[in-house]
Coordinates of C-alpha atoms and ligand atoms in Angstrom, one line a residue:
Chain A
X1 CA 32.4 28.7 -112.6
X2 CA 35.0 31.5 -113.2
X3 CA 38.6 31.3 -113.4
X4 CA 40.4 32.6 -109.9
X5 CA 43.9 32.1 -111.5
X6 CA 44.9 32.8 -115.3
X7 CA 48.3 31.7 -116.4
X8 CA 49.2 32.8 -119.9
X9 CA 52.4 32.0 -121.8
X10 CA 54.4 31.6 -118.8
X11 CA 58.0 31.3 -119.4
X12 CA 60.9 30.7 -116.7
X13 CA 64.4 30.6 -117.5
X14 CA 66.9 30.5 -114.8
X15 CA 69.9 32.3 -114.5
X16 CA 71.9 29.0 -115.8
X17 CA 69.8 29.5 -119.0
X18 CA 67.7 26.4 -118.1
X19 CA 63.8 26.6 -119.1
X20 CA 61.9 25.2 -116.3
X21 CA 58.4 26.5 -117.8
X22 CA 58.0 26.7 -121.4
X23 CA 54.9 28.9 -122.3
X24 CA 52.5 27.3 -119.7
X25 CA 48.9 28.1 -119.8
X26 CA 46.6 27.1 -117.4
X27 CA 43.3 28.3 -115.8
X28 CA 42.4 27.3 -112.5
X29 CA 38.7 27.4 -111.4
X30 CA 37.3 29.2 -108.2
X31 CA 36.9 26.5 -105.7
X32 CA 38.2 23.6 -107.3
X33 CA 41.0 21.2 -106.2
X34 CA 43.6 21.0 -109.0
X35 CA 46.5 18.4 -108.6
X36 CA 49.6 19.2 -110.7
X37 CA 51.1 15.8 -111.4
X38 CA 54.5 15.2 -112.7
X39 CA 57.9 13.8 -112.4
X40 CA 60.7 15.3 -110.4
X41 CA 62.1 18.3 -112.2
X42 CA 59.0 18.9 -114.1
X43 CA 58.6 22.3 -113.0
X44 CA 55.8 22.0 -110.6
X45 CA 57.6 24.1 -107.7
X46 CA 58.8 26.8 -110.5
X47 CA 55.0 27.3 -111.5
X48 CA 54.0 27.8 -108.1
X49 CA 57.2 30.4 -107.2
X50 CA 56.3 32.1 -110.1
X51 CA 52.8 32.8 -109.3
X52 CA 53.6 33.4 -105.6
X53 CA 56.4 35.9 -106.1
X54 CA 59.2 33.4 -105.1
X55 CA 60.7 33.5 -108.3
X56 CA 60.9 36.3 -111.1
X57 CA 59.0 35.7 -114.2
X58 CA 61.1 35.7 -117.4
X59 CA 57.9 36.3 -119.7
X60 CA 54.4 36.0 -119.8
X61 CA 51.5 37.0 -117.4
X62 CA 49.6 35.6 -114.3
X63 CA 46.6 36.9 -112.9
X64 CA 44.8 36.3 -109.9
X65 CA 41.3 37.5 -109.5
X66 CA 41.9 39.6 -112.3
X67 CA 45.0 41.0 -110.9
X68 CA 48.5 40.9 -112.3
X69 CA 51.1 39.2 -109.8
X70 CA 53.9 41.3 -110.7
X71 CA 52.1 44.8 -110.9
X72 CA 49.4 44.5 -108.4
X73 CA 51.3 41.8 -106.1
X74 CA 49.8 43.4 -102.6
X75 CA 46.5 42.3 -104.0
X76 CA 47.2 39.0 -105.4
X77 CA 49.5 37.9 -102.4
X78 CA 46.9 38.7 -100.1
X79 CA 44.6 36.1 -101.6
X80 CA 47.3 33.5 -101.6
X81 CA 48.5 31.2 -99.0
X82 CA 51.7 28.9 -99.8
X83 CA 53.0 25.8 -98.2
X84 CA 56.4 25.3 -99.8
X85 CA 57.9 21.9 -100.6
X86 CA 60.7 22.1 -98.0
X87 CA 60.3 22.1 -94.5
X88 CA 61.5 25.9 -94.3
X89 CA 60.8 27.2 -90.6
X90 CA 62.8 29.3 -88.0
X91 CA 63.8 26.5 -85.8
X92 CA 63.9 28.4 -82.2
X93 CA 60.4 29.8 -82.8
X94 CA 57.4 28.6 -81.0
X95 CA 54.3 27.4 -83.1
X96 CA 52.0 30.0 -81.7
X97 CA 54.5 32.9 -82.3
X98 CA 55.4 31.6 -85.9
X99 CA 51.7 31.3 -86.9
X100 CA 51.1 34.9 -85.4
X101 CA 54.2 36.3 -87.3
X102 CA 52.7 35.0 -90.5
X103 CA 49.3 36.5 -90.0
X104 CA 51.0 39.8 -89.0
X105 CA 53.0 39.7 -92.1
X106 CA 50.2 39.6 -94.1
X107 CA 48.8 43.1 -92.6
X108 CA 45.7 41.2 -90.8
X109 CA 44.4 42.4 -87.8
X110 CA 45.3 40.3 -85.0
X111 CA 42.7 37.5 -84.3
X112 CA 43.7 34.8 -81.8
X113 CA 40.1 33.1 -82.0
X114 CA 40.8 32.0 -85.6
X115 CA 44.2 31.2 -84.8
X116 CA 43.2 29.1 -82.1
X117 CA 40.6 27.1 -84.3
X118 CA 43.0 27.1 -87.2
X119 CA 45.6 25.2 -84.8
X120 CA 43.0 22.8 -83.3
X121 CA 41.8 21.7 -86.7
X122 CA 45.3 20.9 -87.6
X123 CA 45.9 19.0 -84.3
X124 CA 48.7 21.6 -83.3
X125 CA 46.6 23.3 -80.5
X126 CA 48.5 21.2 -77.6
X127 CA 51.9 21.9 -79.2
X128 CA 51.5 25.6 -79.5
X129 CA 54.2 26.3 -77.0
X130 CA 56.5 24.0 -78.3
X131 CA 59.5 25.3 -80.4
X132 CA 59.3 24.1 -83.9
X133 CA 62.6 22.2 -83.7
X134 CA 61.0 19.6 -81.3
X135 CA 58.3 18.9 -83.7
X136 CA 58.2 15.8 -85.9
X137 CA 58.4 16.3 -89.8
X138 CA 54.7 15.7 -90.3
X139 CA 53.8 18.3 -87.5
X140 CA 56.3 20.8 -89.1
X141 CA 54.3 20.5 -92.5
X142 CA 51.2 21.1 -90.4
X143 CA 52.8 24.4 -89.0
X144 CA 53.5 25.4 -92.5
X145 CA 49.8 24.9 -93.4
X146 CA 48.8 26.7 -90.4
X147 CA 51.4 29.6 -91.1
X148 CA 49.9 29.6 -94.9
X149 CA 46.2 29.9 -93.6
X150 CA 46.8 32.2 -90.7
X151 CA 45.7 35.1 -93.0
X152 CA 42.6 33.4 -94.4
X153 CA 43.5 33.0 -98.0
X154 CA 41.3 32.3 -100.7
X155 CA 43.8 30.2 -102.7
X156 CA 46.1 27.8 -101.0
X157 CA 48.9 26.3 -102.9
X158 CA 50.4 23.1 -101.6
X159 CA 53.8 21.9 -102.9
X160 CA 53.9 18.2 -102.2
X161 CA 52.0 18.1 -99.1
X162 CA 52.2 14.4 -98.4
X163 CA 56.1 14.0 -99.2
X164 CA 57.6 12.2 -96.4
X165 CA 54.3 11.9 -94.5
X166 CA 53.0 8.3 -93.5
X167 CA 49.7 6.9 -94.6
X168 CA 47.9 7.9 -91.4
X169 CA 48.9 11.3 -91.9
X170 CA 48.4 11.5 -95.5
X171 CA 44.6 10.7 -95.0
X172 CA 44.7 13.4 -92.3
X173 CA 45.9 15.7 -94.8
X174 CA 43.5 14.7 -97.3
X175 CA 40.7 15.4 -95.2
X176 CA 42.1 18.7 -94.0
X177 CA 42.2 19.7 -97.8
X178 CA 38.7 18.4 -98.7
X179 CA 37.6 20.5 -95.6
X180 CA 39.3 23.8 -96.8
X181 CA 37.4 23.1 -100.2
X182 CA 34.4 23.1 -98.3
X183 CA 35.1 26.4 -97.0
X184 CA 35.5 27.7 -100.4
X185 CA 39.2 27.6 -100.7
X186 CA 40.7 26.9 -104.2
X187 CA 43.6 24.5 -103.8
X188 CA 46.5 23.9 -106.1
X189 CA 48.7 20.8 -105.0
X190 CA 51.4 19.1 -106.5
X191 CA 52.1 15.4 -106.2
X192 CA 54.3 12.5 -107.7
X193 CA 51.4 10.1 -106.8
X194 CA 48.7 9.5 -109.2
X195 CA 46.5 7.8 -106.4
X196 CA 47.0 11.0 -104.4
X197 CA 45.6 13.2 -107.4
X198 CA 43.0 10.6 -107.8
X199 CA 41.7 10.7 -104.4
X200 CA 41.2 14.5 -103.8
X201 CA 41.5 16.6 -106.9
X202 CA 38.7 17.8 -109.2
X203 CA 41.1 18.3 -112.1
X204 CA 44.6 17.0 -113.0
X205 CA 47.1 18.8 -114.9
X206 CA 50.0 16.6 -116.1
X207 CA 53.2 18.6 -116.4
X208 CA 56.6 17.6 -117.7
X209 CA 59.8 19.4 -119.1
X210 CA 58.0 22.6 -118.4
X211 CA 55.2 21.9 -120.4
X212 CA 51.4 21.2 -119.3
X213 CA 50.7 18.1 -121.3
X214 CA 47.2 17.7 -120.4
X215 CA 44.6 19.1 -118.1
X216 CA 41.3 17.3 -117.7
X217 CA 38.8 16.5 -115.2
X218 CA 39.8 13.5 -113.0
X219 CA 36.6 11.8 -113.9
X220 CA 37.6 12.1 -117.7
X221 CA 41.1 10.5 -116.6
X222 CA 39.4 7.6 -114.7
X223 CA 37.1 6.8 -117.8
X224 CA 40.3 6.8 -120.0
X225 CA 41.8 4.6 -117.3
X226 CA 38.9 2.3 -117.6
X227 CA 39.7 1.8 -121.1
X228 CA 40.3 -1.9 -121.7
X229 CA 42.1 -4.0 -124.4
X230 CA 41.2 -7.2 -125.4
X231 CA 43.9 -9.2 -127.1
X232 CA 43.0 -12.2 -129.6
X233 CA 45.5 -14.5 -130.1
X234 CA 45.0 -16.3 -133.5
X235 CA 46.6 -19.1 -135.5
X236 CA 47.8 -17.0 -138.3
X237 CA 49.1 -13.9 -138.9
X238 CA 46.6 -11.7 -140.5
X239 CA 47.4 -9.7 -143.6
X240 CA 44.2 -7.6 -143.4
X241 CA 41.1 -7.4 -141.3
X242 CA 38.0 -8.9 -143.0
X243 CA 35.4 -6.5 -144.2
X244 CA 32.8 -7.9 -141.4
X245 CA 35.2 -6.8 -138.5
X246 CA 36.0 -3.2 -140.0
X247 CA 33.5 -1.4 -137.5
X248 CA 35.5 -2.8 -134.6
X249 CA 38.6 -0.9 -135.2
X250 CA 41.0 -3.8 -134.4
X251 CA 44.7 -3.4 -134.6
X252 CA 46.6 -6.1 -136.4
X253 CA 50.3 -6.8 -136.2
X254 CA 52.9 -7.5 -139.0
X255 CA 54.8 -10.2 -137.0
X256 CA 52.6 -11.3 -134.2
X257 CA 49.8 -13.5 -134.4
X258 CA 47.3 -11.2 -132.5
X259 CA 44.5 -8.8 -132.9
X260 CA 43.8 -5.9 -130.4
X261 CA 40.4 -4.3 -129.6
X262 CA 39.8 -1.3 -127.4
X263 CA 36.7 -1.2 -125.4
X264 CA 35.5 0.7 -122.3
X265 CA 34.6 -1.4 -119.3
X266 CA 32.1 1.3 -117.9
X267 CA 29.4 0.8 -120.4
X268 CA 26.9 -1.9 -120.6
X269 CA 27.9 -3.1 -124.2
X270 CA 31.4 -3.9 -124.5
X271 CA 30.9 -5.5 -128.0
X272 CA 33.0 -8.5 -127.1
X273 CA 30.4 -11.1 -127.8
X274 CA 29.5 -9.7 -131.4
X275 CA 33.2 -9.2 -132.1
X276 CA 34.2 -13.2 -131.1
X277 CA 30.9 -14.4 -132.9
X278 CA 32.0 -12.3 -136.2
X279 CA 35.4 -13.6 -135.9
X280 CA 34.3 -17.1 -135.7
X281 CA 32.1 -16.7 -138.8
X282 CA 34.8 -15.1 -140.7
X283 CA 36.8 -18.3 -140.3
X284 CA 39.6 -16.9 -138.1
X285 CA 40.9 -19.5 -135.7
X286 CA 41.3 -18.2 -132.3
X287 CA 44.0 -19.6 -129.8
X288 CA 43.3 -17.4 -126.5
X289 CA 42.0 -14.4 -125.4
X290 CA 43.2 -12.0 -122.8
X291 CA 42.2 -8.6 -121.4
X292 CA 43.9 -5.9 -119.7
X293 CA 43.2 -2.7 -118.0
X294 CA 45.3 0.4 -118.7
X295 CA 46.1 2.3 -115.2
X296 CA 46.2 5.8 -114.6
X297 CA 49.8 5.5 -114.1
X298 CA 50.2 3.9 -117.7
X299 CA 48.0 6.6 -119.1
X300 CA 50.6 9.2 -117.3
X301 CA 53.6 7.5 -118.5
X302 CA 52.3 7.2 -121.9
X303 CA 51.5 11.0 -121.9
X304 CA 55.0 11.8 -120.5
X305 CA 56.7 9.5 -122.9
X306 CA 54.8 10.8 -126.0
X307 CA 55.8 14.3 -125.2
Chain B
X1 CA 50.0 52.0 -99.1
X2 CA 52.7 50.6 -96.5
X3 CA 52.0 47.4 -94.8
X4 CA 52.7 48.7 -91.0
X5 CA 51.7 45.3 -89.5
X6 CA 54.3 43.6 -91.7
X7 CA 57.1 46.1 -90.4
X8 CA 55.9 45.4 -86.9
X9 CA 55.9 41.8 -87.2
X10 CA 59.4 41.6 -88.9
X11 CA 60.7 44.4 -86.2
X12 CA 59.5 42.3 -83.3
X13 CA 60.7 39.0 -84.7
X14 CA 64.1 40.4 -85.0
X15 CA 64.2 42.1 -81.7
X16 CA 63.0 38.9 -79.8
X17 CA 65.9 37.0 -81.8
X18 CA 68.2 39.4 -80.0
X19 CA 66.5 38.9 -76.6
X20 CA 67.1 35.3 -76.9
X21 CA 70.8 35.9 -76.7
X22 CA 70.8 39.3 -74.8
X23 CA 73.6 38.5 -72.6
X24 CA 76.0 37.7 -75.3
X25 CA 74.8 40.7 -77.5
X26 CA 75.8 43.0 -74.3
X27 CA 78.6 41.5 -72.7
X28 CA 81.2 40.9 -75.3
X29 CA 81.0 44.6 -76.9
X30 CA 80.9 45.9 -73.5
X31 CA 83.7 43.9 -72.3
X32 CA 86.0 44.8 -75.4
X33 CA 85.3 48.4 -75.0
X34 CA 86.6 48.2 -71.2
X35 CA 89.8 46.6 -72.7
X36 CA 90.2 49.2 -74.9
X37 CA 89.9 51.8 -72.1
X38 CA 92.5 50.2 -70.2
X39 CA 95.1 49.3 -72.7
X40 CA 94.7 52.6 -74.8
X41 CA 93.1 55.0 -72.6
X42 CA 95.3 54.2 -69.5
X43 CA 98.4 52.4 -70.3
X44 CA 99.4 53.6 -73.7
X45 CA 97.4 57.1 -73.6
X46 CA 99.7 58.6 -70.9
X47 CA 102.2 58.9 -73.5
X48 CA 100.0 60.3 -76.2
X49 CA 99.6 64.0 -76.4
X50 CA 97.6 64.5 -79.3
X51 CA 94.8 67.0 -79.4
X52 CA 94.3 70.2 -78.1
X53 CA 93.1 70.1 -74.5
X54 CA 91.4 66.6 -74.8
X55 CA 92.8 63.9 -72.4
X56 CA 93.5 60.8 -74.6
X57 CA 91.3 58.4 -72.6
X58 CA 88.2 60.9 -73.6
X59 CA 89.5 61.4 -77.3
X60 CA 89.1 57.8 -78.1
X61 CA 85.5 57.6 -76.8
X62 CA 83.7 58.6 -79.9
X63 CA 86.0 56.1 -82.0
X64 CA 85.5 53.3 -79.6
X65 CA 81.6 53.8 -79.8
X66 CA 81.9 53.9 -83.6
X67 CA 84.0 51.0 -83.8
X68 CA 81.5 48.6 -81.6
X69 CA 78.4 50.2 -83.2
X70 CA 79.7 49.6 -86.9
X71 CA 80.6 46.0 -86.1
X72 CA 77.4 45.2 -84.5
X73 CA 75.2 47.0 -87.0
X74 CA 76.7 45.0 -89.8
X75 CA 77.0 41.8 -88.0
X76 CA 73.2 41.9 -86.6
X77 CA 71.5 43.1 -90.0
X78 CA 73.6 40.6 -92.0
X79 CA 72.6 37.7 -90.0
X80 CA 69.1 39.1 -89.7
X81 CA 68.6 38.5 -93.4
X82 CA 71.1 35.9 -93.9
X83 CA 69.3 33.3 -91.6
X84 CA 66.1 33.4 -93.5
X85 CA 67.9 33.0 -96.8
X86 CA 69.9 30.0 -95.2
X87 CA 66.7 28.5 -93.5
X88 CA 64.7 29.0 -96.7
X89 CA 62.0 31.0 -94.8
X90 CA 62.5 34.0 -97.1
X91 CA 59.7 32.5 -99.0
X92 CA 57.3 34.0 -96.6
X93 CA 58.7 37.4 -97.0
X94 CA 58.6 37.2 -100.7
X95 CA 55.1 35.5 -100.8
X96 CA 53.6 38.4 -98.3
X97 CA 52.0 41.5 -99.5
X98 CA 55.0 43.8 -98.8
X99 CA 57.6 45.6 -100.8
X100 CA 61.2 45.9 -100.0
X101 CA 60.7 49.1 -98.0
X102 CA 58.9 47.1 -95.5
X103 CA 61.5 44.5 -95.3
X104 CA 64.1 47.1 -95.1
X105 CA 62.4 49.1 -92.3
X106 CA 61.7 45.8 -90.3
X107 CA 65.1 44.6 -90.5
X108 CA 67.4 47.7 -90.7
X109 CA 65.0 49.3 -88.0
X110 CA 65.6 46.4 -85.6
X111 CA 69.4 46.2 -86.3
X112 CA 69.7 50.1 -86.1
X113 CA 67.8 49.8 -82.6
X114 CA 70.1 47.3 -81.2
X115 CA 73.2 49.0 -82.0
X116 CA 71.8 52.4 -81.1
X117 CA 71.2 51.0 -77.6
X118 CA 74.7 49.3 -77.3
X119 CA 76.1 52.6 -78.3
X120 CA 74.6 54.3 -75.4
X121 CA 75.5 51.5 -72.9
X122 CA 79.2 51.9 -74.1
X123 CA 78.8 55.7 -73.7
X124 CA 77.7 55.1 -70.2
X125 CA 80.3 52.7 -69.4
X126 CA 82.9 55.2 -70.6
X127 CA 81.5 57.5 -68.0
X128 CA 83.0 55.2 -65.5
X129 CA 86.6 55.4 -66.8
X130 CA 87.2 59.0 -68.2
X131 CA 85.9 62.6 -67.6
X132 CA 83.7 63.2 -70.3
X133 CA 81.0 65.9 -71.4
X134 CA 79.0 65.9 -74.4
X135 CA 79.0 69.3 -76.1
X136 CA 76.1 68.9 -78.4
X137 CA 74.2 66.1 -77.2
X138 CA 71.2 66.0 -79.5
X139 CA 73.9 66.3 -82.3
X140 CA 75.6 63.3 -80.8
X141 CA 72.4 61.0 -80.7
X142 CA 71.8 62.1 -84.2
X143 CA 75.2 61.3 -85.4
X144 CA 75.0 57.9 -83.6
X145 CA 71.7 57.1 -85.0
X146 CA 73.0 58.0 -88.7
X147 CA 75.9 55.6 -88.2
X148 CA 73.7 53.0 -86.9
X149 CA 71.4 53.2 -89.8
X150 CA 74.3 53.2 -92.3
X151 CA 76.1 50.4 -90.9
X152 CA 73.0 48.4 -90.4
X153 CA 72.1 48.7 -94.2
X154 CA 75.5 47.9 -95.3
X155 CA 75.1 44.8 -93.2
X156 CA 71.6 44.1 -94.8
X157 CA 73.3 44.3 -98.3
X158 CA 76.1 42.0 -97.2
X159 CA 73.5 39.6 -95.8
X160 CA 71.7 39.5 -99.0
X161 CA 74.9 39.2 -101.0
X162 CA 76.6 36.5 -98.9
X163 CA 76.2 32.9 -99.8
X164 CA 77.8 31.4 -96.7
X165 CA 78.7 32.1 -93.2
X166 CA 82.6 33.1 -94.2
X167 CA 81.5 35.7 -96.6
X168 CA 79.3 37.4 -93.7
X169 CA 82.3 37.5 -91.5
X170 CA 84.7 38.4 -94.2
X171 CA 83.5 42.0 -94.8
X172 CA 83.3 43.4 -91.2
X173 CA 86.7 41.9 -90.4
X174 CA 88.7 42.8 -93.5
X175 CA 87.0 45.9 -94.4
X176 CA 85.0 47.7 -91.7
X177 CA 87.5 47.4 -88.9
X178 CA 90.7 48.4 -90.9
X179 CA 88.3 51.3 -92.2
X180 CA 87.3 52.3 -88.5
X181 CA 90.9 52.0 -87.2
X182 CA 92.4 53.9 -90.3
X183 CA 89.6 56.6 -90.2
X184 CA 91.2 58.2 -87.1
X185 CA 89.4 56.3 -84.3
X186 CA 92.4 56.7 -82.1
X187 CA 94.6 59.6 -83.4
X188 CA 94.0 62.6 -85.2
X189 CA 95.2 62.3 -89.0
X190 CA 97.7 65.3 -88.7
X191 CA 100.0 62.6 -87.0
X192 CA 100.2 60.6 -90.4
X193 CA 102.5 61.6 -93.2
X194 CA 101.0 63.5 -96.0
X195 CA 100.5 60.6 -98.1
X196 CA 98.3 58.8 -95.6
X197 CA 96.6 61.7 -94.8
X198 CA 95.4 62.0 -98.3
X199 CA 94.5 58.6 -98.6
X200 CA 92.3 59.1 -95.5
X201 CA 90.2 61.6 -97.1
X202 CA 88.9 58.7 -99.4
X203 CA 87.8 56.9 -96.0
X204 CA 84.0 57.5 -95.6
X205 CA 84.3 56.2 -91.9
X206 CA 86.8 59.3 -91.2
X207 CA 83.9 61.8 -92.0
X208 CA 81.8 59.8 -89.6
X209 CA 84.2 59.7 -86.8
X210 CA 85.0 63.4 -87.4
X211 CA 81.5 64.4 -87.0
X212 CA 80.9 62.2 -84.1
X213 CA 83.7 63.7 -82.3
X214 CA 82.7 67.2 -83.1
X215 CA 79.3 66.3 -81.2
X216 CA 81.4 65.5 -78.1
X217 CA 84.0 68.2 -78.1
X218 CA 82.9 70.7 -80.3
X219 CA 85.9 70.4 -82.7
X220 CA 86.3 67.9 -85.6
X221 CA 88.9 67.4 -88.4
X222 CA 86.3 68.4 -91.1
X223 CA 83.0 70.4 -90.9
X224 CA 80.3 68.6 -89.1
X225 CA 78.1 69.4 -92.4
X226 CA 80.4 67.3 -94.5
X227 CA 79.9 64.7 -92.0
X228 CA 76.2 64.6 -91.9
X229 CA 76.0 65.2 -95.5
X230 CA 78.3 62.3 -96.4
X231 CA 76.4 60.1 -94.2
X232 CA 73.2 60.8 -95.8
X233 CA 74.6 60.2 -99.1
X234 CA 75.9 56.9 -97.9
X235 CA 72.4 56.0 -96.6
X236 CA 71.0 56.8 -99.9
X237 CA 73.2 55.0 -101.8
X238 CA 72.6 51.8 -99.7
X239 CA 69.0 52.3 -100.3
X240 CA 69.5 52.2 -104.2
X241 CA 71.5 49.2 -104.0
X242 CA 68.9 47.5 -102.0
X243 CA 66.2 48.6 -104.1
X244 CA 68.1 47.4 -107.3
X245 CA 68.6 44.1 -105.5
X246 CA 65.0 43.5 -104.7
X247 CA 63.8 44.7 -108.3
X248 CA 66.1 42.3 -110.0
X249 CA 65.7 39.7 -107.4
X250 CA 69.3 39.5 -106.8
X251 CA 70.1 36.7 -104.7
X252 CA 66.9 36.8 -103.2
X253 CA 64.4 35.6 -105.7
X254 CA 65.3 32.4 -108.0
Ligands
ATP1 N1 67.3 28.0 -109.1 C1 67.4 27.5 -110.0 N2 68.2 27.3 -110.9 C2 68.5 26.6 -112.0 N3 67.7 25.8 -112.2 C3 66.7 25.5 -111.5 C4 66.4 26.5 -110.2 N4 65.3 25.8 -109.5 C5 65.0 24.7 -110.3 N5 65.7 24.4 -111.3 C6 65.7 23.4 -112.5 O1 64.2 23.7 -113.0 C7 63.7 22.3 -113.1 C8 62.4 22.2 -112.6 O2 62.3 22.4 -111.2 P1 61.2 22.5 -110.3 O3 61.6 22.5 -108.8 O4 60.0 23.3 -110.7 O5 60.6 20.9 -110.3 P2 59.6 19.8 -109.6 O6 58.6 19.9 -110.7 O7 59.2 20.8 -108.4 O8 60.1 19.0 -109.1 P3 59.8 17.8 -107.8 O9 59.1 17.1 -107.9 O10 61.3 17.3 -107.7 O11 59.9 18.9 -106.4 C9 64.6 21.3 -112.6 O12 65.4 20.9 -113.7 C10 65.3 22.0 -112.0 O13 66.7 21.5 -111.7
MG2 MG1 59.0 20.6 -106.4

């Protein structure tokens, strides 16, 4: 797969000298759903704003389909639809007029059929003559999505599409996003929720303090998640690991009467049986054993804290 | 390559915004103009013998039109861009494949259209109160148009610059109204002491009023060419400022 977006050494320093993006490098593949996962203030919105032209780039380069977003902005913006984090809408505008406006702003020929289908897909068709002010928050978010898709973009940025959206609507949103992916749209979404990234993303980029800490396929992260730890409580504190147990990479502790063994639960061979019998034959007395699974949440927290 | 569809979209949107409040947009300026006619033209004007052969009531018509047109242009254009900033909907303008040129033509074009029409309505209204003949109608329309463009551009700049509603009201009230009044809307500057006459020459609106008045009566205080020239210069300066603002992202981009 080729990269549709290339972000190179992107820096964003705001007027108050705050560095929101610190030499960010990120490649986004054509047709994928990538989730930008990070806590409040991590720089997710800043990253999107720099790609889309909302924010001026301090230094570095961003290319969309090979075009520079600053120099060839007409070409790059044509390819991009943006759903902002805030529900920024003209309150007295009608839904239909608002969506039509967006399409025209992008210089696209009028196509009422396309817009009608779009609104139907987003369950907005029966609300097309309502003024935006009269819609609920979730519906307003859908109007923003409709506006972003009105010019048939190849890339869609969704800044926290499910913030403040109830479970039902969230599931709706996920299926809308998956459908868009099937239509070939590349999707970049931001979220605080790990389960959301897990549900819909192909890849996950973890961002904190303006730095991308990790980008990986979701499946890889999940196999990291399926990492389990076996804790073996012993009668005495071990000073060293007996030679026969070397190959298990056990962790010993200076002040605690325990050993730790990491294994993956996904494989057939966990090595637990062998380990336990070797421990027994080496004469170490066991008191208790306990297993624990690290969650994606923990992996995430660990990554963020290690930063 | 210019995105004409985008210009149309912005222009139409802005015009629709006006039509939502068409009554307020028209009634209050027309009403206040009528009041000016009654107070200045009829009541006070009887005792004013200012200008060659021109009756005072007719004399103030160009100034009255400019007074309203300048205020309305500034207000319309500044609110036109301030509202999206306030609502956060500028994200759409910034993320669309358009340059500042399309944005200006859309917003300033709409504001110009509105105040140009309003200027004509006030002129028509004045026909009911005073006997007035326009000597150079085409020149009059040109001067009116240039005034609408310059004040709309100024309004657009104010709209971008303003952080809140107070600032938006501040400039028209505290700067433009005094400049229009002191620029000779209601008198010729030769009735002023020499010192104030000299000050008036630094008032850009003086040249506008003079040129506009020339188109009505065939006589103005300075050459009509100076008026046209200074207005065009003003428009160019505004455009440079706006270009700079967009280039640096001043108060538009984060
Ligand atoms: N216009 C601005 N001026 C100064 N600092 C800003 C500006 N916008 C954002 N910041 C700062 O930059 C940092 C990153 O902000 P950003 O909005 O990108 O975070 P985020 O990851 O989107 O957070 P959230 O999850 O809360 O939306 C924050 O510390 C924020 O305070
Ligand atoms: Mg954000």
